[in-house]
XYZ file of C-alpha atoms in Angstrom:
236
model
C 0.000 0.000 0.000
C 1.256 3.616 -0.631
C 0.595 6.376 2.061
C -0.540 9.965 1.736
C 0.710 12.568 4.106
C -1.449 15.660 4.548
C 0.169 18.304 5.681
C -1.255 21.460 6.697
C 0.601 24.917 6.088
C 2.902 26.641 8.679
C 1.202 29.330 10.443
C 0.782 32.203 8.148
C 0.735 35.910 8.790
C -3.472 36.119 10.572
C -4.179 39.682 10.859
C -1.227 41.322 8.126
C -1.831 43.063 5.309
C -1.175 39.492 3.492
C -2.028 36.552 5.088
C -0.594 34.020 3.045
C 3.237 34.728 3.955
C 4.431 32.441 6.606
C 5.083 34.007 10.117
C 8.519 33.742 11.787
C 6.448 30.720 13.932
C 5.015 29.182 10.888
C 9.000 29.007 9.049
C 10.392 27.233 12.264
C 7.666 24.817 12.184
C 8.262 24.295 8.968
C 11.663 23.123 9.501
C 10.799 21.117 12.711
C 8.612 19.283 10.437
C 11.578 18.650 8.173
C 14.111 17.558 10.716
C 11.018 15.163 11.961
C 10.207 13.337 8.941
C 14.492 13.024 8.516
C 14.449 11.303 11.947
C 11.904 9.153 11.241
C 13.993 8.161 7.909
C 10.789 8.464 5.619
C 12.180 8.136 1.884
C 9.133 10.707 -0.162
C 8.096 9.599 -3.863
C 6.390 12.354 -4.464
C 5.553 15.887 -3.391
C 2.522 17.937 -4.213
C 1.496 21.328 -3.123
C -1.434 24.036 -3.813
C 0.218 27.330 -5.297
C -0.733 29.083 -2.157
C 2.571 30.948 -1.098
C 2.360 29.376 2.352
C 1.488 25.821 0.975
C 4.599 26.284 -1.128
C 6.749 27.835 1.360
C 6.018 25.446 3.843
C 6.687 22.477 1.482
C 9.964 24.440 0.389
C 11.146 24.539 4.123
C 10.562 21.094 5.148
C 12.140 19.808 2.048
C 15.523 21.686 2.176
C 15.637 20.453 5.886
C 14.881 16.963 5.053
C 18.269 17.440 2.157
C 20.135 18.935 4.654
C 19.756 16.400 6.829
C 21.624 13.825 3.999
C 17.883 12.490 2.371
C 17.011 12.751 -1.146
C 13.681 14.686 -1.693
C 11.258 15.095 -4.601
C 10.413 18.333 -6.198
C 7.396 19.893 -5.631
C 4.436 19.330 -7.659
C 2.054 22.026 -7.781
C -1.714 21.040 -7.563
C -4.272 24.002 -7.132
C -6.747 21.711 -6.430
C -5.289 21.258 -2.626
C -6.083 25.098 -2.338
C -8.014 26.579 0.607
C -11.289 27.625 0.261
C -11.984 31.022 -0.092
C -12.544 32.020 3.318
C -12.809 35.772 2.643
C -15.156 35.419 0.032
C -17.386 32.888 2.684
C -16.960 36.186 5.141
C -18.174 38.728 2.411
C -21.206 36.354 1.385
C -22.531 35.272 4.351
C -21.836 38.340 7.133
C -24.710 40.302 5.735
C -27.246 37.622 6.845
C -25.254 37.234 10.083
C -25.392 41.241 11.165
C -29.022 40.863 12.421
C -28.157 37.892 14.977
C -24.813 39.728 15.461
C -24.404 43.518 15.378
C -20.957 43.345 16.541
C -19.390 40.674 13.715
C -18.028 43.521 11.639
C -15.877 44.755 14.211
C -14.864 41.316 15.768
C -14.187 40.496 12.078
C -11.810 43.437 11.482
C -10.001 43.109 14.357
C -9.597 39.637 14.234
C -6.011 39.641 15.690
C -8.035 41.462 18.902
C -10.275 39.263 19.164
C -9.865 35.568 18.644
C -12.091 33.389 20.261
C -15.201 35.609 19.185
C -13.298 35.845 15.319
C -13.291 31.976 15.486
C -16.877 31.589 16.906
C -18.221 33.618 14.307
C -16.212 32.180 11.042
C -17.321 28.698 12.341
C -20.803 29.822 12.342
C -20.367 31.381 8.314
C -18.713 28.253 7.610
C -21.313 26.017 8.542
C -23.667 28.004 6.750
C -21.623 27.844 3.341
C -20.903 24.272 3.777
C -25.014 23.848 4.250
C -25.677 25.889 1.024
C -27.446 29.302 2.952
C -25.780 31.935 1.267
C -26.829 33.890 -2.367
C -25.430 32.316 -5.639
C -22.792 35.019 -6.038
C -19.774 33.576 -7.432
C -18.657 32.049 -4.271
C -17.438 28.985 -4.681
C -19.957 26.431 -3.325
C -18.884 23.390 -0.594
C -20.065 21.183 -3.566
C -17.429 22.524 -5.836
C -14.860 22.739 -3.554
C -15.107 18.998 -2.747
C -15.406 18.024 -6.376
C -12.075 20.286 -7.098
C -10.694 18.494 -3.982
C -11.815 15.366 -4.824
C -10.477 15.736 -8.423
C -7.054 16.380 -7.201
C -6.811 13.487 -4.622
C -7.793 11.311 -8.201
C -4.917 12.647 -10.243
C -2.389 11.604 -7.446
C -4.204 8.372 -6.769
C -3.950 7.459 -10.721
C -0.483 8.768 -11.469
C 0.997 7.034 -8.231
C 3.167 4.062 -7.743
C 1.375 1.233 -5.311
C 4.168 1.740 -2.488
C 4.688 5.269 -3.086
C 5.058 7.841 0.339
C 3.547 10.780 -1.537
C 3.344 14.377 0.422
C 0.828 16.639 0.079
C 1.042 19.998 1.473
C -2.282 22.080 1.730
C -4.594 23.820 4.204
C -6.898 22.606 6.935
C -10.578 23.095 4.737
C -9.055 21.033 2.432
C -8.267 18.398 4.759
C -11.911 18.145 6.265
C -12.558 18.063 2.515
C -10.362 15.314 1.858
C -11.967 13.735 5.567
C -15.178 13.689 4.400
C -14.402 12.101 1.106
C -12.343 9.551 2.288
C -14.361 8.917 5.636
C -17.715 9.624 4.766
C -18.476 11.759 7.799
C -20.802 15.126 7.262
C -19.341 18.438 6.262
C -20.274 19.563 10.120
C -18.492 16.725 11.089
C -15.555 17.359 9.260
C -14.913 20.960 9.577
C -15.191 20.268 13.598
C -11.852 18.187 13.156
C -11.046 21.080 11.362
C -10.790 23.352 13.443
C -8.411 20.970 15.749
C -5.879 20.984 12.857
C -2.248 22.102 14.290
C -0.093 24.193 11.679
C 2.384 21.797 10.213
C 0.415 18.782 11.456
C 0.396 15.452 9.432
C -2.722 12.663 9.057
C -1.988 9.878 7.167
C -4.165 8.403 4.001
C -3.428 4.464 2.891
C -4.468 3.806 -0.282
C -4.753 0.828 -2.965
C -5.438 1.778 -6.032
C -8.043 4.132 -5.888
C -9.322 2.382 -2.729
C -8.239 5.290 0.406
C -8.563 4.836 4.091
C -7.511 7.394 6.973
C -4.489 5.724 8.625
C -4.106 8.813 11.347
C -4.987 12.305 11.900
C -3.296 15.495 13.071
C -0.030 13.947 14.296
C 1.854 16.879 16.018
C 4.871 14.929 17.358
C 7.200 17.292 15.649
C 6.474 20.040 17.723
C 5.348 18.786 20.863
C 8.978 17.097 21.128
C 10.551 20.336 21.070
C 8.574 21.304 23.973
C 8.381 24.750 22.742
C 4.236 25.749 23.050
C 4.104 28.294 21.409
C 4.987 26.009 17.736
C 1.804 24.715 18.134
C -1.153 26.806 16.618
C -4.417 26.295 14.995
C -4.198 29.582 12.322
């Protein structure tokens, strides 16, 4: 059987003017992540990555650590399939219908970095709604389509891979409750509640046959908690 590793992003840069750079956090787990997989002597086939900058830069890092460290690494294949979803497009389309319940999301919103718990409680409660189809046909890409882009990617691995191959795939944590829910069969609700338990840098572990997938584990954060250091792990 081959084995594909999900791995989420390092911890990008949540309240800058561009979130999709790494933070100084997200680069050193990045590494730690390398220097973990070299320790664990894990020989990767393959490596695929969405073309966000911190699913790139993350897959860049760990790679270069894993050379360094005297093993032989794959270049990276770049996938937009294993994309996020567009999370500030699911704010823009579903807020409106949320400001009646919730006078104060705007703010919380804006000041996200301020306010974290109450920014989390409220993008959990927009994502459910997208994921349950309540928002206006406006371009926004639908949970439907996002799995079937998901979904569509995971195929053109499966298909193109060798039946022992250790293939890594470096992407974000919506796309890994997508992936969940494909693979498992549990709801959307379901899966983005794992979701939101999803350590940067973390790996779960898909075995597959063929096209024939199974979840082997799920948010392994070993690499991090070994260092001790708390503040490497993080959830955004």
């Amino acid at each position: 059987m081959g084995n594909l590793y999900l791995i989420r992003h390092g911890q990008a840069s949540f309240g800058a003017d561009d979130y999709d750079v790494l933070s100084p956090v997200g680069i050193r787990q990045s590494q730690a992540l390398g220097e973990h997989l070299a320790q664990l002597g894990l020989r990767l086939d393959r490596c695929v990555a969405g073309n966000l900058r911190r699913q790139q830069d993350t897959a860049r890092l760990a790679l270069e650590t894993l050379k360094g460290n005297g093993h032989a690494v794959p270049a990276i294949e770049t996938d937009p399939a294993f994309n996020e979803f567009d999370a500030d497009g699911v704010i823009r389309a579903l807020l409106p219908g949320l400001m009646a319940d919730e006078p104060n999301a705007g703010h919380i919103l804006r000041n996200g970095v301020q306010n974290r718990s109450e920014f989390q409680r409220l993008f959990a409660l927009m994502v459910q709604r997208w994921h349950a189809g309540e928002h206006e046909g406006d371009g926004l890409e639908t949970w439907q389509a996002f799995t079937a882009r998901v979904n569509a990617g995971l195929q053109r691995v499966l298909d193109t891979a060798g039946s022992g191959d250790n293939i890594a795939v470096f992407t974000s944590g919506g796309t890994i409750a997508a992936l969940l829910h494909l693979v498992s069969g549990i709801t959307p609700s379901q899966a983005f509640a794992l979701n939101w338990q999803i350590i940067n840098t973390s790996l779960s572990q898909l075995k597959f046959r063929g096209r024939d997938v199974a979840l082997a584990s799920f948010n392994s954060q070993a690499h991090v908690q070994l260092l001790k250091v708390p503040e490497l792990i993080t959830y955004r």
